CSV table of C-alpha atoms and ligand atoms in Angstrom, one decimal:
chain,number,residue,atom,x,y,z
A,1,MET,CA,13.5,-14.5,-107.5
A,2,SER,CA,13.5,-17.6,-105.3
A,3,ILE,CA,15.2,-15.6,-102.5
A,4,LEU,CA,14.1,-12.1,-101.6
A,5,PHE,CA,16.7,-9.8,-100.0
A,6,SER,CA,16.6,-6.3,-98.6
A,7,THR,CA,18.3,-4.3,-95.8
A,8,GLN,CA,16.4,-2.6,-93.1
A,9,ASN,CA,17.9,-0.9,-90.1
A,10,SER,CA,21.2,-2.7,-90.6
A,11,VAL,CA,19.5,-6.1,-90.8
A,12,GLY,CA,19.9,-8.2,-93.9
A,13,CYS,CA,16.4,-9.6,-94.5
A,14,ILE,CA,16.2,-12.9,-96.4
A,15,THR,CA,12.9,-14.5,-97.5
A,16,PHE,CA,12.6,-17.9,-99.1
A,17,ASN,CA,10.2,-17.3,-102.0
A,18,ARG,CA,8.8,-20.4,-103.6
A,19,PRO,CA,5.5,-20.5,-101.8
A,20,ASP,CA,3.8,-22.8,-104.3
A,21,VAL,CA,6.1,-25.7,-103.3
A,22,LEU,CA,6.3,-24.6,-99.6
A,23,ASN,CA,9.7,-22.8,-100.2
A,24,SER,CA,11.4,-26.1,-101.0
A,25,PHE,CA,14.9,-25.7,-102.3
A,26,ASN,CA,16.0,-26.2,-105.9
A,27,ARG,CA,19.5,-25.5,-107.1
A,28,GLU,CA,18.7,-21.9,-108.1
A,29,MET,CA,17.3,-21.1,-104.6
A,30,ALA,CA,20.2,-22.7,-102.8
A,31,LEU,CA,22.8,-20.8,-104.8
A,32,GLN,CA,20.8,-17.5,-104.4
A,33,LEU,CA,20.7,-18.1,-100.7
A,34,GLN,CA,24.4,-18.7,-100.6
A,35,ASP,CA,25.0,-15.4,-102.5
A,36,VAL,CA,22.9,-13.3,-100.1
A,37,LEU,CA,24.5,-14.9,-97.1
A,38,ARG,CA,27.9,-14.0,-98.5
A,39,GLN,CA,26.6,-10.3,-99.0
A,40,CYS,CA,25.5,-10.4,-95.3
A,41,GLN,CA,29.0,-11.6,-94.4
A,42,ASP,CA,30.9,-9.1,-96.4
A,43,ASP,CA,28.8,-5.9,-96.0
A,44,SER,CA,29.9,-4.1,-92.8
A,45,ASN,CA,26.6,-2.1,-92.9
A,46,ILE,CA,24.7,-5.3,-92.3
A,47,ARG,CA,25.0,-6.1,-88.6
A,48,ALA,CA,22.4,-8.9,-88.2
A,49,VAL,CA,20.5,-11.2,-90.4
A,50,HIS,CA,16.9,-12.3,-90.5
A,51,ILE,CA,15.6,-15.3,-92.3
A,52,THR,CA,11.9,-16.3,-92.9
A,53,GLY,CA,9.7,-17.8,-95.6
A,54,ALA,CA,6.9,-16.4,-97.9
A,55,GLY,CA,3.4,-17.9,-97.7
A,56,ARG,CA,2.3,-20.6,-95.2
A,57,ALA,CA,5.5,-22.5,-94.9
A,58,PHE,CA,9.0,-21.8,-93.7
A,59,CYS,CA,10.6,-24.4,-96.0
A,60,ALA,CA,9.8,-28.0,-96.9
A,61,GLY,CA,13.5,-28.9,-97.5
A,62,GLN,CA,14.8,-30.2,-100.8
A,63,ASP,CA,12.4,-29.9,-103.9
A,64,LEU,CA,11.8,-33.6,-104.4
A,65,ALA,CA,11.0,-33.2,-108.1
A,66,GLU,CA,14.4,-31.8,-108.6
A,67,ALA,CA,15.9,-34.5,-106.4
A,68,ILE,CA,14.7,-37.3,-108.6
A,69,ALA,CA,15.0,-35.6,-112.0
A,70,PRO,CA,17.3,-37.5,-114.3
A,71,ASP,CA,18.9,-34.3,-115.4
A,72,GLY,CA,18.9,-32.9,-111.9
A,73,PRO,CA,22.0,-32.2,-109.8
A,74,GLY,CA,21.9,-35.6,-108.0
A,75,LEU,CA,22.3,-36.3,-104.2
A,76,ARG,CA,26.0,-35.7,-103.8
A,77,THR,CA,25.9,-32.3,-105.5
A,78,ILE,CA,22.7,-31.3,-103.7
A,79,VAL,CA,24.4,-31.9,-100.3
A,80,SER,CA,27.9,-30.7,-101.1
A,81,GLU,CA,27.1,-27.7,-103.3
A,82,HIS,CA,23.7,-26.6,-101.9
A,83,TYR,CA,23.2,-27.4,-98.2
A,84,ASN,CA,26.7,-27.8,-96.8
A,85,PRO,CA,27.8,-24.3,-97.9
A,86,ILE,CA,24.6,-22.8,-96.6
A,87,ILE,CA,25.1,-24.3,-93.1
A,88,SER,CA,28.7,-23.3,-93.1
A,89,LEU,CA,27.9,-19.8,-94.1
A,90,ILE,CA,25.2,-19.3,-91.4
A,91,ARG,CA,27.7,-20.5,-88.7
A,92,GLU,CA,30.7,-18.5,-90.2
A,93,ILE,CA,28.9,-15.2,-90.5
A,94,GLU,CA,30.2,-13.4,-87.3
A,95,LYS,CA,26.9,-11.6,-86.9
A,96,PRO,CA,23.6,-12.8,-85.2
A,97,VAL,CA,21.3,-14.8,-87.5
A,98,VAL,CA,17.7,-14.8,-86.4
A,99,CYS,CA,15.3,-17.2,-88.0
A,100,GLY,CA,11.6,-16.4,-87.9
A,101,VAL,CA,9.9,-19.7,-88.6
A,102,ASN,CA,6.5,-18.8,-90.1
A,103,GLY,CA,5.1,-22.4,-90.8
A,104,VAL,CA,6.3,-25.9,-91.4
A,105,ALA,CA,10.0,-26.5,-91.5
A,106,ALA,CA,10.7,-29.9,-92.9
A,107,GLY,CA,13.9,-31.8,-93.9
A,108,ALA,CA,16.7,-29.4,-94.8
A,109,GLY,CA,14.3,-26.5,-94.0
A,110,ALA,CA,14.2,-27.6,-90.3
A,111,ASN,CA,17.9,-28.0,-90.1
A,112,ILE,CA,18.7,-24.7,-91.7
A,113,ALA,CA,16.5,-23.1,-89.1
A,114,LEU,CA,18.3,-24.9,-86.3
A,115,ALA,CA,21.7,-23.8,-87.6
A,116,CYS,CA,20.7,-20.2,-86.9
A,117,ASP,CA,21.6,-18.4,-83.7
A,118,ILE,CA,18.1,-17.5,-82.4
A,119,VAL,CA,15.0,-19.2,-83.7
A,120,ILE,CA,11.5,-17.8,-83.0
A,121,ALA,CA,8.5,-19.6,-84.4
A,122,ALA,CA,4.9,-18.8,-85.0
A,123,SER,CA,2.8,-20.9,-82.8
A,124,SER,CA,1.3,-22.8,-85.8
A,125,ALA,CA,4.8,-23.6,-87.1
A,126,SER,CA,6.2,-27.1,-86.8
A,127,PHE,CA,9.5,-28.9,-87.3
A,128,ILE,CA,9.8,-32.3,-89.0
A,129,GLN,CA,12.9,-34.4,-89.6
A,130,ALA,CA,11.2,-35.6,-92.7
A,131,PHE,CA,14.3,-37.5,-94.2
A,132,SER,CA,13.5,-40.9,-92.7
A,133,LYS,CA,10.1,-41.0,-94.4
A,134,ILE,CA,11.8,-41.1,-97.8
A,135,GLY,CA,14.8,-43.3,-96.9
A,136,LEU,CA,17.4,-40.5,-96.4
A,137,ILE,CA,19.5,-39.5,-93.5
A,138,PRO,CA,19.2,-36.0,-91.9
A,139,ASP,CA,21.6,-33.6,-93.6
A,140,SER,CA,22.2,-29.8,-93.4
A,141,GLY,CA,23.9,-30.2,-90.0
A,142,GLY,CA,20.9,-31.8,-88.4
A,143,THR,CA,22.9,-34.7,-86.9
A,144,PHE,CA,25.4,-32.2,-85.4
A,145,PHE,CA,23.0,-29.6,-84.0
A,146,LEU,CA,19.9,-31.5,-83.0
A,147,PRO,CA,21.4,-33.9,-80.4
A,148,ARG,CA,23.3,-30.9,-79.0
A,149,LEU,CA,20.2,-28.9,-78.6
A,150,ILE,CA,17.8,-31.5,-77.3
A,151,GLY,CA,19.9,-34.5,-76.3
A,152,MET,CA,20.7,-37.7,-78.2
A,153,GLN,CA,17.6,-39.7,-77.2
A,154,ARG,CA,15.0,-37.1,-78.4
A,155,ALA,CA,17.1,-36.3,-81.5
A,156,THR,CA,17.3,-40.0,-82.4
A,157,ALA,CA,13.6,-40.5,-81.9
A,158,LEU,CA,12.7,-37.5,-84.0
A,159,MET,CA,15.1,-38.4,-86.8
A,160,MET,CA,14.0,-42.0,-87.0
A,161,LEU,CA,10.3,-41.5,-86.5
A,162,GLY,CA,10.0,-38.3,-88.4
A,163,ASP,CA,7.4,-37.0,-86.0
A,164,LYS,CA,6.1,-33.4,-86.4
A,165,VAL,CA,7.1,-31.2,-83.4
A,166,SER,CA,4.9,-28.2,-82.7
A,167,ALA,CA,6.4,-24.8,-81.9
A,168,SER,CA,5.5,-25.0,-78.3
A,169,ASP,CA,7.0,-28.5,-77.9
A,170,ALA,CA,10.1,-27.3,-79.7
A,171,VAL,CA,10.5,-24.5,-77.2
A,172,GLN,CA,9.9,-26.9,-74.3
A,173,MET,CA,12.6,-29.3,-75.5
A,174,GLY,CA,15.2,-26.5,-76.1
A,175,MET,CA,15.1,-26.9,-79.8
A,176,ILE,CA,14.3,-23.3,-80.4
A,177,TYR,CA,14.3,-20.1,-78.3
A,178,ARG,CA,10.6,-19.1,-78.2
A,179,SER,CA,7.3,-19.0,-80.1
A,180,CYS,CA,4.7,-16.3,-80.4
A,181,ASP,CA,1.2,-15.7,-81.9
A,182,ASP,CA,1.2,-16.1,-85.7
A,183,ASP,CA,0.3,-12.5,-86.4
A,184,LYS,CA,3.1,-11.3,-84.2
A,185,LEU,CA,5.9,-13.4,-85.6
A,186,MET,CA,7.3,-10.9,-88.2
A,187,SER,CA,7.2,-8.0,-85.8
A,188,GLU,CA,8.8,-10.1,-83.0
A,189,SER,CA,11.5,-11.8,-85.0
A,190,MET,CA,12.4,-8.6,-86.9
A,191,GLU,CA,12.5,-6.7,-83.6
A,192,CYS,CA,14.9,-9.3,-82.2
A,193,ALA,CA,17.2,-8.9,-85.3
A,194,THR,CA,17.0,-5.1,-85.2
A,195,LYS,CA,17.7,-5.0,-81.5
A,196,LEU,CA,20.8,-7.3,-82.1
A,197,ALA,CA,22.0,-5.1,-85.1
A,198,ALA,CA,22.1,-2.0,-82.7
A,199,MET,CA,24.2,-3.9,-80.1
A,200,PRO,CA,28.1,-4.3,-79.9
A,201,THR,CA,27.9,-6.6,-83.0
A,202,MET,CA,31.7,-7.2,-83.0
A,203,GLY,CA,31.4,-8.7,-79.5
A,204,LEU,CA,28.4,-10.7,-80.6
A,205,GLY,CA,30.4,-12.1,-83.5
A,206,TYR,CA,33.2,-13.1,-81.1
A,207,THR,CA,30.5,-14.8,-78.9
A,208,LYS,CA,29.3,-16.7,-81.9
A,209,ARG,CA,33.0,-17.8,-82.7
A,210,ALA,CA,33.4,-19.0,-79.1
A,211,LEU,CA,30.0,-20.8,-79.2
A,212,ASN,CA,30.9,-22.5,-82.5
A,213,ARG,CA,34.1,-23.8,-81.0
A,214,SER,CA,32.5,-24.9,-77.8
A,215,MET,CA,30.9,-27.7,-79.8
A,216,THR,CA,34.2,-29.5,-80.1
A,217,ASN,CA,36.7,-27.9,-77.6
A,218,ASP,CA,37.5,-29.2,-74.3
A,219,LEU,CA,37.4,-26.9,-71.2
A,220,GLU,CA,41.0,-25.8,-71.3
A,221,GLN,CA,40.8,-25.0,-75.0
A,222,GLN,CA,37.6,-23.1,-74.4
A,223,LEU,CA,39.0,-21.0,-71.5
A,224,ALA,CA,42.0,-20.1,-73.7
A,225,MET,CA,39.8,-19.1,-76.5
A,226,GLU,CA,37.6,-16.9,-74.2
A,227,GLU,CA,40.7,-15.2,-73.0
A,228,GLU,CA,41.8,-14.3,-76.6
A,229,LEU,CA,38.4,-13.2,-77.6
A,230,GLN,CA,37.9,-11.1,-74.4
A,231,VAL,CA,41.1,-9.3,-75.2
A,232,LEU,CA,39.9,-8.6,-78.8
A,233,SER,CA,36.5,-7.5,-77.5
A,234,GLY,CA,38.3,-5.1,-75.1
A,235,LEU,CA,39.9,-3.4,-78.2
A,236,THR,CA,36.6,-2.6,-79.8
A,237,ASN,CA,35.2,1.0,-79.8
A,238,ASP,CA,32.0,-0.4,-78.7
A,239,TYR,CA,33.5,-1.7,-75.5
A,240,ASN,CA,34.8,1.9,-74.7
A,241,GLU,CA,31.4,3.3,-75.6
A,242,GLY,CA,29.6,0.7,-73.5
A,243,VAL,CA,31.7,1.4,-70.4
A,244,ALA,CA,31.6,5.2,-70.9
A,245,ALA,CA,27.8,5.2,-71.4
A,246,PHE,CA,27.4,3.2,-68.2
A,247,LEU,CA,29.5,5.5,-66.2
A,248,GLU,CA,27.9,8.6,-67.7
A,249,LYS,CA,24.5,7.2,-67.2
A,250,ARG,CA,23.5,7.6,-70.8
A,251,LYS,CA,22.3,5.3,-73.6
A,252,PRO,CA,25.3,3.8,-75.5
A,253,GLN,CA,25.6,4.3,-79.3
A,254,PHE,CA,27.2,1.2,-80.6
A,255,LYS,CA,28.6,1.0,-84.1
A,256,GLY,CA,29.8,-2.5,-84.5
A,257,GLU,CA,33.4,-1.6,-84.5
B,301,T3D,O1,18.5,-35.2,-103.1
B,301,T3D,C1,18.1,-35.0,-101.9
B,301,T3D,O2,16.9,-35.1,-101.6
B,301,T3D,C2,19.0,-34.8,-100.8
B,301,T3D,C3,18.6,-33.7,-100.0
B,301,T3D,C4,17.8,-33.8,-98.8
B,301,T3D,C5,17.4,-32.7,-98.1
B,301,T3D,C6,15.9,-32.8,-97.7
B,301,T3D,O3,15.4,-31.7,-97.3
B,301,T3D,S1,15.1,-34.2,-97.8
B,301,T3D,C7,13.5,-33.9,-97.2
B,301,T3D,C8,12.7,-33.4,-98.3
B,301,T3D,N1,11.4,-32.8,-97.8
B,301,T3D,C9,10.4,-33.6,-97.5
B,301,T3D,O4,10.4,-34.8,-97.6
B,301,T3D,C10,9.1,-32.9,-97.1
B,301,T3D,C11,8.0,-33.2,-98.1
B,301,T3D,N2,6.8,-32.4,-97.8
B,301,T3D,C12,6.0,-32.8,-96.9
B,301,T3D,O5,6.1,-33.8,-96.2
B,301,T3D,C13,4.8,-31.9,-96.8
B,301,T3D,O6,4.6,-31.2,-97.9
B,301,T3D,C14,4.8,-31.0,-95.5
B,301,T3D,C15,4.6,-31.9,-94.3
B,301,T3D,C16,6.0,-30.2,-95.5
B,301,T3D,C17,3.5,-30.0,-95.6
B,301,T3D,O7,2.4,-30.8,-95.8
B,301,T3D,P1,1.0,-30.1,-96.3
B,301,T3D,O8,0.0,-31.0,-96.2
B,301,T3D,O9,0.8,-28.8,-95.4
B,301,T3D,O10,1.3,-29.5,-97.8
B,301,T3D,P2,1.4,-30.4,-99.1
B,301,T3D,O11,0.0,-30.5,-99.6
B,301,T3D,O12,2.1,-31.7,-98.8
B,301,T3D,O13,2.3,-29.5,-100.0
B,301,T3D,C18,1.8,-28.4,-100.7
B,301,T3D,C19,2.4,-28.3,-102.1
B,301,T3D,O14,3.8,-28.2,-101.9
B,301,T3D,C20,2.2,-29.6,-102.9
B,301,T3D,O15,2.1,-29.2,-104.2
B,301,T3D,P3,0.6,-29.1,-105.0
B,301,T3D,O16,0.0,-30.5,-104.7
B,301,T3D,O17,-0.1,-28.0,-104.3
B,301,T3D,O18,1.0,-28.9,-106.4
B,301,T3D,C21,3.5,-30.4,-102.6
B,301,T3D,O19,3.7,-31.3,-103.6
B,301,T3D,C22,4.5,-29.2,-102.6
B,301,T3D,N3,5.6,-29.6,-101.8
B,301,T3D,C23,5.7,-29.8,-100.4
B,301,T3D,N4,7.0,-30.2,-100.1
B,301,T3D,C24,7.7,-30.3,-101.3
B,301,T3D,C25,6.8,-30.0,-102.3
B,301,T3D,N5,7.2,-30.1,-103.7
B,301,T3D,C26,8.5,-30.4,-103.9
B,301,T3D,N6,9.3,-30.8,-102.8
B,301,T3D,C27,9.0,-30.8,-101.6
B,301,T3D,N7,9.8,-31.0,-100.6
């Protein structure tokens, strides 16, 4: 299997699993990832998602042997049927998606990580907008997310020069949330996902919906959306539980409903 999938403590755990080619994506792997992301979306027992890579890399982007194979899917199909649905799914799943970047994240691999809600990287990990080095443009939502995360000037430079960004520099420029020692990555990123899965996940889903729309809404539209989503949040059992637990000075038991 190119994608490993299991559920632990209400977390859907996804591992890219083609370590011999640094977890680069071929069609099979892209379609398998879409399948497991849909499972995470549909299964109400899954309340958060964790994505990482097997071996020394997170993901080296498109499998370049497949990209140029005469009988391969071809560029348009690769973008429209492989990467675009993956990025849309990550953003549409109304559950937190945590990415534990365990090594190099290049090309589409970098931009899949940046589409996730919270990115934690091992200190030896790195991010490379590798596309320019082979004459392509950044895809997988990179031209949408990266300038919004780090600003147009830095995004342009990284995308044109293809420079490697260390995990600590990525934290400093606001590209990712934080980094940690290599040997602590799995425990820290899974701990983050597990913590989120035990929170009021319906409210977290609404938060994600609002943040998605903030990318394009103006202030008035965003205020109206916050109003609607706050009303919906107030109708959840988790809201009642959160307030009751606070007043009763006890630990809340959230169920994601
Ligand atoms: O059709 C389209 O292409 C459209 C889609 C675009 C989306 C994209 O993602 S385009 C960008 C594609 N990715 C790249 O250009 C990155 C290519 N890889 C690298 O630049 C380097 O491998 C890394 C900087 C990521 C890591 O370097 P290093 O020195 O740590 O490892 P390495 O020796 O280069 O790679 C190890 C093995 O993985 C090696 O195989 P070998 O020699 O052991 O048999 C290498 O060929 C293989 N590998 C690494 N990346 C890819 C790959 N094989 C196929 N595709 C790859 N992307």
